[in-house]
Backbone as a ProteinNet text record, in pm:
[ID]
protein_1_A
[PRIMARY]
XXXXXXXXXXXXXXXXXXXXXXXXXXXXXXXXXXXXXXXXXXXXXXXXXXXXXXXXXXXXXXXXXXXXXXXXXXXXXXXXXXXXXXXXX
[TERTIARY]
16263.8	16388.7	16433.7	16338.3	16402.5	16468.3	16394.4	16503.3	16651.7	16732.7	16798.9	16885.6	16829.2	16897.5	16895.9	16995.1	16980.8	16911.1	16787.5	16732.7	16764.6	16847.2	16917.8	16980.3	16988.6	17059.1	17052.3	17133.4	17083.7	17097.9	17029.7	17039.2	17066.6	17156.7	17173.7	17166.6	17013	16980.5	16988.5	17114.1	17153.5	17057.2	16954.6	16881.5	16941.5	16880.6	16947.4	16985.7	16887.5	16919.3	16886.6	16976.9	17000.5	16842.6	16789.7	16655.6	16769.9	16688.2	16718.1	16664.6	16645.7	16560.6	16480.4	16447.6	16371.4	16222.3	16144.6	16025.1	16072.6	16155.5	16214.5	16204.1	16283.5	16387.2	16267.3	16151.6	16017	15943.8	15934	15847.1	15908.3	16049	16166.3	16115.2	16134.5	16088.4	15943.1	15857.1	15722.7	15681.6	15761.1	15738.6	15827	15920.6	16007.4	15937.1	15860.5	15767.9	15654.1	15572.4	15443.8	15513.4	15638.8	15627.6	15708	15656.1	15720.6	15845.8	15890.9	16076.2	16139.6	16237.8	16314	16384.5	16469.1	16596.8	16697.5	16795.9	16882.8	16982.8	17013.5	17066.5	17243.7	17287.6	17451.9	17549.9	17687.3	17784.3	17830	17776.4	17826.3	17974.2	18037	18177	18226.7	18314.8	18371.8	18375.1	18316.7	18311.1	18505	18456.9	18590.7	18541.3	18594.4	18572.1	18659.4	18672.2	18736.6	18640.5	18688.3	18629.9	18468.6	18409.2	18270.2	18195.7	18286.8	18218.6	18261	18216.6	18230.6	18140.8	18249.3	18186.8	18193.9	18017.4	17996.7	17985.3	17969.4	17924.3	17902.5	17821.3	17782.6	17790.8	17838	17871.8	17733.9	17678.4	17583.2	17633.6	17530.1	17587	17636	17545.4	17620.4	17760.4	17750.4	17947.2	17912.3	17815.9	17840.8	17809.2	17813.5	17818.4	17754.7	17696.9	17602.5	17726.5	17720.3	17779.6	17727.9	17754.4	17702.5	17782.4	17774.7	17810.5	17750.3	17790.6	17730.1	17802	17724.2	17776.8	17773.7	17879.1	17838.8	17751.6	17606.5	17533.9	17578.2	17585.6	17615.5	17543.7	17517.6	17398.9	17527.7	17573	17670.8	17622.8	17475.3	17449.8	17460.6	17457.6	17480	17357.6	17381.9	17315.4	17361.5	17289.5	17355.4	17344.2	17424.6	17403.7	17438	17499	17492.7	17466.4	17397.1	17385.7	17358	17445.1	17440.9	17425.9	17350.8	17295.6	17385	17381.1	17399.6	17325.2	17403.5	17302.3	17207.2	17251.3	17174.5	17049.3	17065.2	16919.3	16843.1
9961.8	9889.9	9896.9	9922.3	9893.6	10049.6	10162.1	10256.6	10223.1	10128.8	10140.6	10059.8	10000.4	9947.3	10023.6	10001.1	10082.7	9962.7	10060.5	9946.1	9810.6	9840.3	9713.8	9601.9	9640.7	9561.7	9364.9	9361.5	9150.3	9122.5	9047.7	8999.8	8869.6	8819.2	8666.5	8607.4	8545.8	8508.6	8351.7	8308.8	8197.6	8077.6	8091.3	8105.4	8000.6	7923.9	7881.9	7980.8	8104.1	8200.7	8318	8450	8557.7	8647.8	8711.2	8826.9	8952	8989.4	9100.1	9233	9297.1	9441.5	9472.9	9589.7	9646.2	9555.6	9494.4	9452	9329.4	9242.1	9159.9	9135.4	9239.8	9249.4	9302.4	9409.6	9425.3	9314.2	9220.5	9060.6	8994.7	8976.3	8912.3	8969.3	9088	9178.8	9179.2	9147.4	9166.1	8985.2	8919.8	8756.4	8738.2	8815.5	8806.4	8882.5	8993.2	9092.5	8967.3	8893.6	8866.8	8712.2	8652.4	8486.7	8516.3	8678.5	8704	8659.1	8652.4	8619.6	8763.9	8758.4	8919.8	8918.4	9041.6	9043.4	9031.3	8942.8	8907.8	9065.2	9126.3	9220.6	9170.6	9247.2	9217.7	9285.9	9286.9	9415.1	9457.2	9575.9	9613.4	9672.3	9614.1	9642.9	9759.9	9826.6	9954.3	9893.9	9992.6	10023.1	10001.4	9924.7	9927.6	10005.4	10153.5	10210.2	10237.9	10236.8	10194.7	10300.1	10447.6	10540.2	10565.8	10519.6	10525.2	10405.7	10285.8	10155.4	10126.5	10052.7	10013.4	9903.3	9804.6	9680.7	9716.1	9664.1	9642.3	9561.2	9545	9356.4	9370.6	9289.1	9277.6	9126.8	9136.9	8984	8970.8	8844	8818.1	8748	8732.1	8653.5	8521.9	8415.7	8329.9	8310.9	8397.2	8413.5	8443.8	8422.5	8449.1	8597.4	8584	8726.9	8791.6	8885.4	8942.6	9069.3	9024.5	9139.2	9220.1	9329.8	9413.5	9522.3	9544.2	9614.3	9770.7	9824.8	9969.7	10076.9	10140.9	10271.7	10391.4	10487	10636.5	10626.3	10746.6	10832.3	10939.9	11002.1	11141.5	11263.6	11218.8	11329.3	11284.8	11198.9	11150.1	11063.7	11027.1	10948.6	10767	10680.3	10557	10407.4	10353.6	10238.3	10105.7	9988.9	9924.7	9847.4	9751.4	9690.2	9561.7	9471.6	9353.6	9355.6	9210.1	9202.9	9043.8	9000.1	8876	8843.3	8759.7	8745.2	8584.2	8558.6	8476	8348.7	8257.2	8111.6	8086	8150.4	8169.2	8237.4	8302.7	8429.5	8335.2
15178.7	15160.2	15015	14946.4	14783.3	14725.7	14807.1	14773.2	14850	14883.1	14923.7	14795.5	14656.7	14617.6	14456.7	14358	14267.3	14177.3	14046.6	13985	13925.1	13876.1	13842.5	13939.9	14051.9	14178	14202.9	14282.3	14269	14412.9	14416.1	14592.2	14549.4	14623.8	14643.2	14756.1	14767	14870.9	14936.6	14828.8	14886.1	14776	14687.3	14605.6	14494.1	14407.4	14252.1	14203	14176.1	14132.8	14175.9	14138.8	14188.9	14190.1	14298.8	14261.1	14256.1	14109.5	14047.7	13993.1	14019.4	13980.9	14078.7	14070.4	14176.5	14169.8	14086.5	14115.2	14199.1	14172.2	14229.3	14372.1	14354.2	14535.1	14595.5	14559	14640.1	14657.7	14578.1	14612	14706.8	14750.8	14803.3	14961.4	14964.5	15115.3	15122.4	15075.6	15078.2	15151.3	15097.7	15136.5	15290.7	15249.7	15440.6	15528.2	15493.4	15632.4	15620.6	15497.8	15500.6	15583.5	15593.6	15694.6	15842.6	15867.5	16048.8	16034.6	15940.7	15985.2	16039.8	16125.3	16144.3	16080.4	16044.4	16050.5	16194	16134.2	16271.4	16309	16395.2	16401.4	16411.9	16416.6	16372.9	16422.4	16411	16474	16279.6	16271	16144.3	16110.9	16042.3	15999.9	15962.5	15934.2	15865.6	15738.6	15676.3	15522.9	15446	15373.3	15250.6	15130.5	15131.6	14998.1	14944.5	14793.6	14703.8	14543.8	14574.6	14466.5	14485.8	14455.1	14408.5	14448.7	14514.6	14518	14645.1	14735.6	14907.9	14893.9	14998.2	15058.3	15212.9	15217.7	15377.7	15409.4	15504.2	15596.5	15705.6	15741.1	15899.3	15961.2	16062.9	16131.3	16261.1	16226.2	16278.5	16379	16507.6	16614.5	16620.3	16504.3	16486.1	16428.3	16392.8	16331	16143.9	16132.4	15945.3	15956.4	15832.2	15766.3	15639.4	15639.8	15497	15507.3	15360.3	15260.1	15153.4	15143.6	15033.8	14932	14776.7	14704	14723.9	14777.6	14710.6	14634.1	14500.1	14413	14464.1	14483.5	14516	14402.8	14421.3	14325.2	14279.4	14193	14120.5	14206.6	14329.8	14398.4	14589.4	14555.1	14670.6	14723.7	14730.4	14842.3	14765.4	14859.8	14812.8	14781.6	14706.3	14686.2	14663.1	14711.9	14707.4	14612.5	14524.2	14372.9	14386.1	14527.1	14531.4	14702.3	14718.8	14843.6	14856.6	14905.9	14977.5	15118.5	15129.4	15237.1	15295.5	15431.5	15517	15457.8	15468.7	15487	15570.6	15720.9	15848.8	15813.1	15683.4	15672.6	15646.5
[MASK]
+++++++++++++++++++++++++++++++++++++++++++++++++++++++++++++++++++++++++++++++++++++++++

């Protein structure tokens, strides 16, 4: 999961404060696989891109929604550099 984010990246997980950097955001996913929580699955949205930068989101069954920042890479492929998560998460 953490190659999916670029190093510097922030998750806001609803949190006082934001997890940030790749060691981060690996402790963050390492504590959600290690307390059996899932991920809730979702109907994922069409991409809003906008140059080099796109917001996604996915609408969960309860009705909220996780959103995310991602950068084109200089190689094309994408990462994502903000990601907020649901209250529901």
């Amino acid at each position: 999961m953490v190659a999916l984010f670029e190093p510097d990246a922030v998750i806001d997980t609803g949190a006082a404060e934001l997890t940030r950097g790749h060691e981060a955001i690996r402790a963050l996913f390492e504590a959600f696989a290690e307390s059996g929580r899932k991920f809730q699955r979702g109907e994922q949205r069409p991409a809003a891109i906008n140059g080099d930068l796109a917001l996604t989101s996915t609408r969960l069954a309860d009705g909220s929604i996780i959103s995310e920042v991602a950068r084109r890479q200089r190689d094309g492929t994408w990462l994502w550099v903000i990601d907020r998560y649901s209250v529901a998460w």
